[in-house]
PDB file of C-alpha atoms in Angstrom:
ATOM      1  CA  MET A   7      -3.920  36.015 229.511  1.00 58.00           C
ATOM      2  CA  ASP A   8      -1.372  37.996 227.278  1.00 63.00           C
ATOM      3  CA  THR A   9       2.503  38.004 228.713  1.00 72.00           C
ATOM      4  CA  ILE A  10       4.182  41.235 228.470  1.00 70.00           C
ATOM      5  CA  SER A  11       7.698  40.652 226.582  1.00 76.00           C
ATOM      6  CA  PRO A  12      10.491  43.408 226.144  1.00 79.00           C
ATOM      7  CA  GLU A  13      11.291  44.377 222.599  1.00 90.00           C
ATOM      8  CA  ILE A  14      13.806  41.903 221.033  1.00 90.00           C
ATOM      9  CA  ASP A  15      16.174  45.132 219.833  1.00 90.00           C
ATOM     10  CA  MET A  16      16.168  46.038 223.558  1.00 91.00           C
ATOM     11  CA  LEU A  17      17.207  42.726 224.513  1.00 91.00           C
ATOM     12  CA  ASP A  18      19.824  42.199 222.115  1.00 91.00           C
ATOM     13  CA  ASP A  19      21.306  45.786 222.732  1.00 92.00           C
ATOM     14  CA  ILE A  20      21.653  44.899 226.583  1.00 92.00           C
ATOM     15  CA  ILE A  21      23.137  41.272 225.549  1.00 91.00           C
ATOM     16  CA  GLY A  22      25.581  43.039 223.127  1.00 92.00           C
ATOM     17  CA  ARG A  23      26.798  45.824 225.171  1.00 94.00           C
ATOM     18  CA  CYS A  24      26.145  44.980 228.828  1.00 95.00           C
ATOM     19  CA  VAL A  25      29.561  45.575 230.677  1.00 93.00           C
ATOM     20  CA  ALA A  26      28.424  44.496 234.091  1.00 93.00           C
ATOM     21  CA  ALA A  27      27.217  40.855 232.322  1.00 92.00           C
ATOM     22  CA  ARG A  28      30.300  40.590 230.802  1.00 92.00           C
ATOM     23  CA  THR A  29      32.536  41.230 233.399  1.00 93.00           C
ATOM     24  CA  LEU A  30      30.488  39.077 235.796  1.00 94.00           C
ATOM     25  CA  ARG A  31      30.487  36.196 233.511  1.00 94.00           C
ATOM     26  CA  ALA A  32      34.456  36.577 232.852  1.00 94.00           C
ATOM     27  CA  ALA A  33      34.791  36.632 236.458  1.00 95.00           C
ATOM     28  CA  ARG A  34      33.166  33.534 237.045  1.00 96.00           C
ATOM     29  CA  VAL A  35      34.783  31.716 234.499  1.00 96.00           C
ATOM     30  CA  VAL A  36      38.116  32.959 236.054  1.00 96.00           C
ATOM     31  CA  THR A  37      37.229  32.198 239.641  1.00 97.00           C
ATOM     32  CA  ARG A  38      35.890  28.905 238.771  1.00 97.00           C
ATOM     33  CA  GLN A  39      39.429  27.949 237.413  1.00 97.00           C
ATOM     34  CA  TYR A  40      40.863  28.959 240.860  1.00 97.00           C
ATOM     35  CA  ASP A  41      38.039  27.372 242.986  1.00 97.00           C
ATOM     36  CA  GLN A  42      38.756  24.121 241.210  1.00 97.00           C
ATOM     37  CA  ALA A  43      42.734  24.153 241.883  1.00 96.00           C
ATOM     38  CA  LEU A  44      42.220  25.509 245.485  1.00 96.00           C
ATOM     39  CA  ALA A  45      39.191  23.022 246.378  1.00 96.00           C
ATOM     40  CA  GLU A  46      41.511  20.205 247.645  1.00 94.00           C
ATOM     41  CA  HIS A  47      42.934  22.509 250.203  1.00 94.00           C
ATOM     42  CA  GLY A  48      39.185  23.443 251.368  1.00 92.00           C
ATOM     43  CA  ILE A  49      39.445  27.573 250.370  1.00 94.00           C
ATOM     44  CA  THR A  50      38.340  29.685 247.779  1.00 95.00           C
ATOM     45  CA  ILE A  51      39.933  31.997 245.845  1.00 97.00           C
ATOM     46  CA  THR A  52      38.002  34.692 247.753  1.00 94.00           C
ATOM     47  CA  GLN A  53      39.294  33.538 250.839  1.00 95.00           C
ATOM     48  CA  PHE A  54      43.169  33.066 249.342  1.00 97.00           C
ATOM     49  CA  THR A  55      42.843  36.421 248.229  1.00 96.00           C
ATOM     50  CA  LEU A  56      41.551  38.209 251.443  1.00 95.00           C
ATOM     51  CA  MET A  57      44.286  35.804 253.505  1.00 96.00           C
ATOM     52  CA  VAL A  58      46.901  37.420 250.998  1.00 96.00           C
ATOM     53  CA  ALA A  59      45.397  40.879 251.485  1.00 95.00           C
ATOM     54  CA  ILE A  60      45.680  40.398 255.342  1.00 95.00           C
ATOM     55  CA  GLY A  61      49.043  38.894 255.230  1.00 94.00           C
ATOM     56  CA  ARG A  62      50.513  41.754 253.180  1.00 93.00           C
ATOM     57  CA  HIS A  63      48.939  44.600 255.002  1.00 90.00           C
ATOM     58  CA  ARG A  64      47.957  43.740 258.243  1.00 85.00           C
ATOM     59  CA  PRO A  65      44.658  46.132 258.280  1.00 80.00           C
ATOM     60  CA  HIS A  66      43.701  47.493 261.408  1.00 78.00           C
ATOM     61  CA  SER A  67      39.946  47.595 260.684  1.00 84.00           C
ATOM     62  CA  LEU A  68      37.309  45.751 258.420  1.00 86.00           C
ATOM     63  CA  THR A  69      36.391  48.861 256.832  1.00 86.00           C
ATOM     64  CA  LYS A  70      40.121  49.965 255.604  1.00 87.00           C
ATOM     65  CA  LEU A  71      40.051  46.243 254.099  1.00 91.00           C
ATOM     66  CA  ALA A  72      36.946  46.664 252.688  1.00 90.00           C
ATOM     67  CA  GLU A  73      37.728  50.037 250.909  1.00 89.00           C
ATOM     68  CA  GLY A  74      41.156  48.788 249.886  1.00 89.00           C
ATOM     69  CA  LEU A  75      39.209  45.535 248.041  1.00 91.00           C
ATOM     70  CA  ASP A  76      36.338  47.450 247.021  1.00 90.00           C
ATOM     71  CA  ILE A  77      33.930  45.002 248.636  1.00 92.00           C
ATOM     72  CA  GLU A  78      30.985  45.640 250.924  1.00 93.00           C
ATOM     73  CA  ARG A  79      31.676  45.804 254.555  1.00 89.00           C
ATOM     74  CA  SER A  80      28.972  43.095 255.354  1.00 91.00           C
ATOM     75  CA  THR A  81      30.534  40.889 252.607  1.00 91.00           C
ATOM     76  CA  LEU A  82      33.680  41.095 254.029  1.00 92.00           C
ATOM     77  CA  SER A  83      32.636  40.415 257.494  1.00 90.00           C
ATOM     78  CA  ARG A  84      30.950  37.231 256.456  1.00 93.00           C
ATOM     79  CA  ASN A  85      34.096  35.951 254.794  1.00 93.00           C
ATOM     80  CA  ILE A  86      36.372  36.901 257.488  1.00 93.00           C
ATOM     81  CA  ALA A  87      34.015  35.074 259.925  1.00 93.00           C
ATOM     82  CA  LYS A  88      34.491  31.945 257.811  1.00 94.00           C
ATOM     83  CA  LEU A  89      38.556  32.442 257.642  1.00 95.00           C
ATOM     84  CA  ARG A  90      38.186  32.856 261.434  1.00 95.00           C
ATOM     85  CA  ALA A  91      36.129  29.848 262.030  1.00 95.00           C
ATOM     86  CA  GLY A  92      38.614  27.991 259.836  1.00 95.00           C
ATOM     87  CA  GLY A  93      41.592  29.175 262.046  1.00 96.00           C
ATOM     88  CA  PHE A  94      43.017  31.100 259.355  1.00 96.00           C
ATOM     89  CA  VAL A  95      42.799  34.247 260.545  1.00 96.00           C
ATOM     90  CA  GLU A  96      42.388  36.279 264.025  1.00 94.00           C
ATOM     91  CA  THR A  97      41.557  39.554 265.309  1.00 87.00           C
ATOM     92  CA  LYS A  98      43.295  41.563 268.087  1.00 85.00           C
ATOM     93  CA  ALA A  99      41.794  44.438 269.706  1.00 80.00           C
ATOM     94  CA  VAL A 100      43.880  47.821 269.060  1.00 78.00           C
ATOM     95  CA  GLY A 101      42.023  50.754 270.515  1.00 80.00           C
ATOM     96  CA  ARG A 102      38.801  50.749 268.741  1.00 77.00           C
ATOM     97  CA  SER A 103      39.831  48.751 266.285  1.00 77.00           C
ATOM     98  CA  GLN A 104      40.415  45.331 265.002  1.00 78.00           C
ATOM     99  CA  GLU A 105      43.815  44.511 263.694  1.00 85.00           C
ATOM    100  CA  LEU A 106      43.423  41.100 261.257  1.00 91.00           C
ATOM    101  CA  SER A 107      46.268  39.150 260.968  1.00 93.00           C
ATOM    102  CA  LEU A 108      47.041  35.519 259.586  1.00 95.00           C
ATOM    103  CA  THR A 109      47.473  32.469 262.010  1.00 96.00           C
ATOM    104  CA  GLU A 110      50.217  29.886 262.027  1.00 97.00           C
ATOM    105  CA  LYS A 111      47.605  27.909 259.798  1.00 97.00           C
ATOM    106  CA  GLY A 112      46.565  30.933 257.589  1.00 96.00           C
ATOM    107  CA  ALA A 113      50.330  31.374 256.699  1.00 96.00           C
ATOM    108  CA  ALA A 114      50.882  27.604 256.256  1.00 97.00           C
ATOM    109  CA  ILE A 115      47.705  27.085 253.831  1.00 97.00           C
ATOM    110  CA  LEU A 116      48.916  30.189 251.791  1.00 97.00           C
ATOM    111  CA  LYS A 117      52.436  28.554 251.295  1.00 97.00           C
ATOM    112  CA  ASP A 118      50.718  25.160 250.530  1.00 96.00           C
ATOM    113  CA  VAL A 119      48.291  26.760 248.112  1.00 97.00           C
ATOM    114  CA  TYR A 120      50.732  29.300 246.405  1.00 97.00           C
ATOM    115  CA  PRO A 121      52.073  26.390 243.462  1.00 97.00           C
ATOM    116  CA  LYS A 122      48.367  25.688 242.260  1.00 97.00           C
ATOM    117  CA  TRP A 123      47.467  29.215 242.276  1.00 97.00           C
ATOM    118  CA  ARG A 124      50.564  29.864 240.299  1.00 97.00           C
ATOM    119  CA  ASP A 125      49.673  27.162 237.849  1.00 97.00           C
ATOM    120  CA  VAL A 126      46.247  28.608 237.212  1.00 97.00           C
ATOM    121  CA  GLN A 127      47.721  32.395 236.930  1.00 96.00           C
ATOM    122  CA  THR A 128      50.363  31.143 234.443  1.00 96.00           C
ATOM    123  CA  SER A 129      47.690  29.000 232.508  1.00 96.00           C
ATOM    124  CA  ILE A 130      45.434  32.003 232.036  1.00 95.00           C
ATOM    125  CA  GLU A 131      48.358  34.204 231.215  1.00 95.00           C
ATOM    126  CA  GLU A 132      49.556  31.993 228.668  1.00 95.00           C
ATOM    127  CA  LYS A 133      46.156  31.295 227.103  1.00 94.00           C
ATOM    128  CA  LEU A 134      45.599  35.045 227.043  1.00 93.00           C
ATOM    129  CA  GLY A 135      49.098  36.246 225.720  1.00 94.00           C
ATOM    130  CA  ASP A 136      50.847  38.935 226.486  1.00 93.00           C
ATOM    131  CA  PRO A 137      48.977  41.598 224.212  1.00 93.00           C
ATOM    132  CA  ALA A 138      45.599  40.565 225.517  1.00 93.00           C
ATOM    133  CA  LEU A 139      46.995  40.260 229.055  1.00 93.00           C
ATOM    134  CA  ALA A 140      48.247  43.898 228.771  1.00 94.00           C
ATOM    135  CA  ARG A 141      44.797  44.994 227.030  1.00 94.00           C
ATOM    136  CA  MET A 142      42.837  43.150 230.038  1.00 93.00           C
ATOM    137  CA  ARG A 143      45.070  44.746 232.636  1.00 93.00           C
ATOM    138  CA  GLU A 144      44.297  48.177 231.218  1.00 94.00           C
ATOM    139  CA  ALA A 145      40.782  48.108 230.710  1.00 93.00           C
ATOM    140  CA  LEU A 146      40.344  46.531 234.341  1.00 91.00           C
ATOM    141  CA  LYS A 147      42.462  49.727 235.564  1.00 92.00           C
ATOM    142  CA  ASP A 148      39.732  51.898 233.384  1.00 92.00           C
ATOM    143  CA  LEU A 149      36.967  50.174 234.956  1.00 90.00           C
ATOM    144  CA  HIS A 150      38.104  50.727 238.330  1.00 86.00           C
ATOM    145  CA  ARG A 151      38.427  54.513 237.921  1.00 87.00           C
ATOM    146  CA  ILE A 152      34.669  54.688 236.697  1.00 87.00           C
TER     147      ILE A 152
END
C-alpha cells in the first residue's frame, strides 16, 4: 500500500516559519528550567505564576483570572483545584463569585521559592543579554496583541 506524504517544500515551509511551533518550543525550554528549580518545593512554574497572580490581584472570579492570564477557564480550574488540594489557595464565596486568595502555606511557599525563581530568571536574562531580552519582550507584547 502506498503512503501519502506531504510535499517536502510544504513541510520545510511550516518548519521554517511556524510561529506557534517556535513559541511552544521556546516555552518548553524555559518552563523546564523553572520547573527543575522549583521541583524540590513541589510546585511548577505554572502553579507559581498562578499563586503570584492570586496573591497580587485577589481576583473575585476564575473568569477574571482566566481573562487576565489568557488561559482557558477549564485549564485554570484544574490548576486551581491542584493548588487548593495542596493547601496553597482557598476560595471564599463573595456574592455569586468565588474570591481566590493565598493561604498561609501558599504565601510561605512563594517566599521560599522566590530565590530559586530569581536565580533562574537572572540566568536566563544574562544568557539572552539586554538587547535580545528587550527585543523578546517587545515581540511577546506584539504577539499578545494579535
